[in-house]
Amino acid sequence: AQKVTQAQTEISVVEKEDVTLDCVYETRDTTYYLFWYKQPPSGELVFLIRRNSFDEQNEISGRYSWNFQKSTSSFNFTITASQVVDSAVYFCALSAANTGNQFYFGTGTSLTVIP
Amino acid sequence: ETGVTQSPTHLIKTRGQQVTLRCSSQSGHNTVSWYQQALGQGPQFIFQYYREEENGRGNFPPRFSGLQFPNYSSELNVNALELDDSALYLCASSWNGDPGNEQFFGPGTRLTVL
């Protein structure tokens, strides 16, 4: 079975602080994909990044970076120098080759950046 | 390039009624997935349609049904509405039903069942 755990329900940081959102996943598939999505108050999920199980390289995109570690089944997301516009709910999701295109989402982490 | 659109934005129904939600996929996408997102929860997969056929189903009862049209737009139908069906319903489109392809989400339909 596939499962995604986001243990942090809510996080508040002051603007310009760095923040890391944790994501732990479970799967028995050897081929799987991990995603991060952002859900602002408007409700629409915005795609941020995709990683496949064979690519453990970390990625940086502007103020965003992702740390994928298969040894700990984690795919953590760091925002550097946070801004008020980063306030949103962030979801980690998993899909696996043996369960088609079904995404398994975590329960999300609500991030509030205080000016 | 047109993104994923959904209609209506909001809907209020009473228990026992039936509802139809609509989704237009992003240009070039042939796969549509539907998710239910209860308040404070992550989206839960309902089902997926790929080239007009159901291509996977989550743990939802048969009163949740769907359809995909030749232009790849889709409908979600829910019969015999229950109070617990109140949620945000999200539609997502992607290419070819491949698990590695990102899904692009619409703004959702907020359904309230009274």
Short mmCIF file of C-alpha atoms in Angstrom, two decimals:
data_model
loop_
_atom_site.label_atom_id
_atom_site.label_comp_id
_atom_site.label_asym_id
_atom_site.label_seq_id
_atom_site.Cartn_x
_atom_site.Cartn_y
_atom_site.Cartn_z
CA ALA A 1 0.00 0.00 0.00
CA GLN A 2 1.06 3.55 -0.62
CA LYS A 3 1.09 6.14 2.14
CA VAL A 4 2.33 9.68 2.62
CA THR A 5 2.79 11.24 6.05
CA GLN A 6 3.17 14.95 6.69
CA ALA A 7 3.54 15.12 10.43
CA GLN A 8 3.60 18.92 10.63
CA THR A 9 0.02 20.13 10.59
CA GLU A 10 0.74 23.85 10.94
CA ILE A 11 3.91 25.92 10.86
CA SER A 12 4.33 29.64 11.46
CA VAL A 13 7.51 31.51 10.62
CA VAL A 14 8.52 35.14 10.47
CA GLU A 15 9.26 36.53 7.05
CA LYS A 16 12.81 35.84 5.81
CA GLU A 17 13.21 32.77 7.99
CA ASP A 18 13.96 29.43 6.39
CA VAL A 19 11.42 26.63 6.83
CA THR A 20 11.48 22.92 6.04
CA LEU A 21 8.35 20.88 5.38
CA ASP A 22 8.69 17.16 6.04
CA CYS A 23 7.31 14.33 3.95
CA VAL A 24 7.72 10.63 4.65
CA TYR A 25 6.37 8.03 2.27
CA GLU A 26 5.72 4.29 2.22
CA THR A 27 5.63 2.09 -0.85
CA ARG A 28 6.75 -1.37 -1.88
CA ASP A 29 7.11 -0.36 -5.49
CA THR A 30 10.60 0.14 -6.84
CA THR A 31 9.36 2.64 -9.42
CA TYR A 32 7.50 5.56 -7.92
CA TYR A 33 7.20 9.30 -8.17
CA LEU A 34 7.01 12.02 -5.57
CA PHE A 35 5.42 15.41 -5.96
CA TRP A 36 4.93 18.62 -4.04
CA TYR A 37 1.92 20.84 -4.57
CA LYS A 38 0.98 24.22 -3.12
CA GLN A 39 -2.63 25.06 -2.33
CA PRO A 40 -3.23 28.77 -1.74
CA PRO A 41 -6.51 29.98 -0.20
CA SER A 42 -8.09 30.04 -3.67
CA GLY A 43 -8.07 26.23 -3.55
CA GLU A 44 -6.28 25.34 -6.77
CA LEU A 45 -3.38 22.92 -6.34
CA VAL A 46 -0.23 24.24 -7.98
CA PHE A 47 2.45 21.79 -9.10
CA LEU A 48 5.92 22.52 -7.69
CA ILE A 49 8.16 19.53 -8.38
CA ARG A 50 8.31 15.87 -9.41
CA ARG A 51 10.97 13.32 -8.53
CA ASN A 52 11.25 9.70 -9.64
CA SER A 53 12.61 6.93 -7.45
CA PHE A 54 15.78 6.58 -9.48
CA ASP A 55 16.86 10.18 -9.14
CA GLU A 56 18.07 11.12 -5.68
CA GLN A 57 19.71 14.34 -6.67
CA ASN A 58 18.59 17.29 -4.68
CA GLU A 59 17.05 20.15 -6.57
CA ILE A 60 17.05 23.87 -6.11
CA SER A 61 14.71 26.28 -7.83
CA GLY A 62 15.11 29.83 -6.65
CA ARG A 63 14.19 29.94 -2.96
CA TYR A 64 12.86 26.37 -3.06
CA SER A 65 14.91 23.23 -2.57
CA TRP A 66 14.06 19.56 -2.19
CA ASN A 67 15.96 16.82 -0.39
CA PHE A 68 15.09 13.28 -1.51
CA GLN A 69 16.52 10.46 0.63
CA LYS A 70 15.48 6.91 -0.19
CA SER A 71 17.31 5.58 2.88
CA THR A 72 14.84 7.38 5.13
CA SER A 73 11.90 7.43 2.66
CA SER A 74 11.74 11.18 2.89
CA PHE A 75 11.23 13.98 0.41
CA ASN A 76 11.56 17.24 2.34
CA PHE A 77 10.92 20.71 1.01
CA THR A 78 12.78 23.82 2.17
CA ILE A 79 11.83 27.41 1.53
CA THR A 80 14.68 29.84 2.03
CA ALA A 81 14.02 33.43 3.07
CA SER A 82 10.29 32.87 3.31
CA GLN A 83 7.86 35.50 2.07
CA VAL A 84 4.24 36.25 2.91
CA VAL A 85 3.22 34.91 -0.53
CA ASP A 86 4.51 31.50 0.53
CA SER A 87 1.61 31.20 2.98
CA ALA A 88 -0.43 28.22 1.78
CA VAL A 89 -1.08 24.55 2.44
CA TYR A 90 1.62 22.32 0.98
CA PHE A 91 0.94 18.73 -0.02
CA CYS A 92 3.33 15.92 -0.72
CA ALA A 93 2.03 13.17 -3.03
CA LEU A 94 3.14 9.76 -4.24
CA SER A 95 2.28 7.75 -7.33
CA ALA A 96 3.59 4.31 -8.20
CA ALA A 97 3.92 2.34 -11.39
CA ASN A 98 1.73 -0.49 -10.08
CA THR A 99 -1.17 1.74 -9.07
CA GLY A 100 -1.47 3.78 -12.23
CA ASN A 101 -1.76 7.50 -12.16
CA GLN A 102 -3.49 7.63 -8.77
CA PHE A 103 -1.92 10.18 -6.49
CA TYR A 104 -1.73 9.48 -2.76
CA PHE A 105 -1.63 12.76 -0.88
CA GLY A 106 -0.50 13.53 2.61
CA THR A 107 -2.71 15.56 4.93
CA GLY A 108 -0.82 18.74 4.13
CA THR A 109 1.16 21.30 6.10
CA SER A 110 -0.34 24.74 6.54
CA LEU A 111 2.41 27.35 6.38
CA THR A 112 1.85 30.88 7.64
CA VAL A 113 4.53 33.47 7.02
CA ILE A 114 4.18 36.43 9.35
CA PRO A 115 5.32 39.81 8.03
CA GLU B 1 -2.76 27.11 -23.48
CA THR B 2 -6.01 26.76 -21.52
CA GLY B 3 -5.78 25.36 -18.01
CA VAL B 4 -8.19 23.02 -16.25
CA THR B 5 -11.61 24.52 -15.64
CA GLN B 6 -14.42 23.28 -13.45
CA SER B 7 -18.06 24.19 -13.05
CA PRO B 8 -19.90 25.16 -11.04
CA THR B 9 -17.72 26.89 -8.46
CA HIS B 10 -20.11 26.31 -5.60
CA LEU B 11 -23.14 24.10 -5.17
CA ILE B 12 -25.62 23.52 -2.38
CA LYS B 13 -27.73 20.36 -2.39
CA THR B 14 -29.87 18.50 0.10
CA ARG B 15 -29.40 14.95 1.27
CA GLY B 16 -30.67 12.37 -1.20
CA GLN B 17 -30.32 14.59 -4.25
CA GLN B 18 -28.07 13.96 -7.23
CA VAL B 19 -25.31 16.25 -8.53
CA THR B 20 -23.19 16.55 -11.67
CA LEU B 21 -19.85 18.33 -11.67
CA ARG B 22 -17.99 19.20 -14.85
CA CYS B 23 -14.36 19.51 -15.84
CA SER B 24 -12.53 20.61 -18.96
CA SER B 25 -9.03 19.25 -19.21
CA GLN B 26 -5.97 21.25 -20.13
CA SER B 27 -5.30 21.48 -23.84
CA GLY B 28 -3.46 18.37 -25.08
CA HIS B 29 -4.31 16.21 -22.05
CA ASN B 30 -6.27 12.97 -22.50
CA THR B 31 -6.50 11.87 -18.85
CA VAL B 32 -8.77 13.25 -16.15
CA SER B 33 -8.69 12.34 -12.46
CA TRP B 34 -11.20 13.32 -9.80
CA TYR B 35 -10.41 13.87 -6.13
CA GLN B 36 -12.47 14.65 -3.06
CA GLN B 37 -10.91 16.96 -0.50
CA ALA B 38 -12.64 17.20 2.86
CA LEU B 39 -11.91 20.21 5.03
CA GLY B 40 -8.43 20.01 6.51
CA GLN B 41 -7.53 16.86 4.62
CA GLY B 42 -5.51 15.93 1.57
CA PRO B 43 -7.27 15.08 -1.70
CA GLN B 44 -8.58 11.52 -1.95
CA PHE B 45 -8.60 9.80 -5.34
CA ILE B 46 -12.08 8.96 -6.65
CA PHE B 47 -11.33 7.68 -10.16
CA GLN B 48 -9.49 8.39 -13.37
CA TYR B 49 -10.56 8.41 -17.01
CA TYR B 50 -8.17 7.82 -19.86
CA ARG B 51 -9.42 8.07 -23.43
CA GLU B 52 -13.04 7.79 -22.31
CA GLU B 53 -12.56 4.66 -20.18
CA GLU B 54 -12.26 4.33 -16.41
CA ASN B 55 -8.59 3.74 -15.62
CA GLY B 56 -8.55 3.21 -11.89
CA ARG B 57 -10.85 3.80 -8.98
CA GLY B 58 -10.33 4.69 -5.36
CA ASN B 59 -12.30 3.55 -2.34
CA PHE B 60 -15.58 5.26 -3.17
CA PRO B 61 -19.03 3.67 -3.45
CA PRO B 62 -20.75 3.08 -6.82
CA ARG B 63 -22.98 6.10 -6.33
CA PHE B 64 -19.91 8.06 -7.43
CA SER B 65 -19.74 7.65 -11.19
CA GLY B 66 -18.10 9.44 -14.06
CA LEU B 67 -17.82 9.96 -17.74
CA GLN B 68 -15.25 11.25 -20.17
CA PHE B 69 -16.20 12.70 -23.53
CA PRO B 70 -14.36 12.53 -26.88
CA ASN B 71 -12.94 16.01 -26.26
CA TYR B 72 -11.55 14.64 -22.95
CA SER B 73 -13.77 16.77 -20.76
CA SER B 74 -15.33 14.87 -17.90
CA GLU B 75 -18.25 14.69 -15.50
CA LEU B 76 -18.49 13.43 -11.96
CA ASN B 77 -21.94 12.28 -10.85
CA VAL B 78 -22.90 11.62 -7.27
CA ASN B 79 -26.26 10.01 -6.49
CA ALA B 80 -28.11 9.86 -3.18
CA LEU B 81 -26.05 12.62 -1.63
CA GLU B 82 -25.00 12.23 2.00
CA LEU B 83 -23.88 14.89 4.46
CA ASP B 84 -20.32 13.48 4.34
CA ASP B 85 -20.17 14.21 0.61
CA SER B 86 -19.68 17.88 1.48
CA ALA B 87 -16.19 18.67 0.22
CA LEU B 88 -14.09 20.37 -2.43
CA TYR B 89 -14.09 18.27 -5.60
CA LEU B 90 -10.96 18.66 -7.65
CA CYS B 91 -10.40 17.65 -11.23
CA ALA B 92 -6.90 17.12 -12.58
CA SER B 93 -5.71 16.48 -16.10
CA SER B 94 -2.55 14.84 -17.33
CA TRP B 95 -1.08 13.11 -20.34
CA ASN B 96 -1.55 9.39 -21.01
CA GLY B 97 -2.35 8.22 -17.51
CA ASP B 98 1.32 7.69 -16.76
CA PRO B 99 2.10 7.65 -13.00
CA GLY B 100 5.14 9.83 -13.58
CA ASN B 101 3.28 12.68 -15.21
CA GLU B 102 2.31 15.65 -13.10
CA GLN B 103 -1.36 16.34 -12.78
CA PHE B 104 -2.67 19.84 -13.33
CA PHE B 105 -5.57 20.76 -11.11
CA GLY B 106 -8.60 22.93 -11.60
CA PRO B 107 -9.92 25.38 -9.01
CA GLY B 108 -12.43 22.86 -7.69
CA THR B 109 -16.16 22.75 -6.99
CA ARG B 110 -17.22 23.33 -3.40
CA LEU B 111 -20.20 21.05 -2.69
CA THR B 112 -22.29 21.55 0.43
CA VAL B 113 -24.89 18.93 1.32
CA LEU B 114 -27.56 20.04 3.81
#
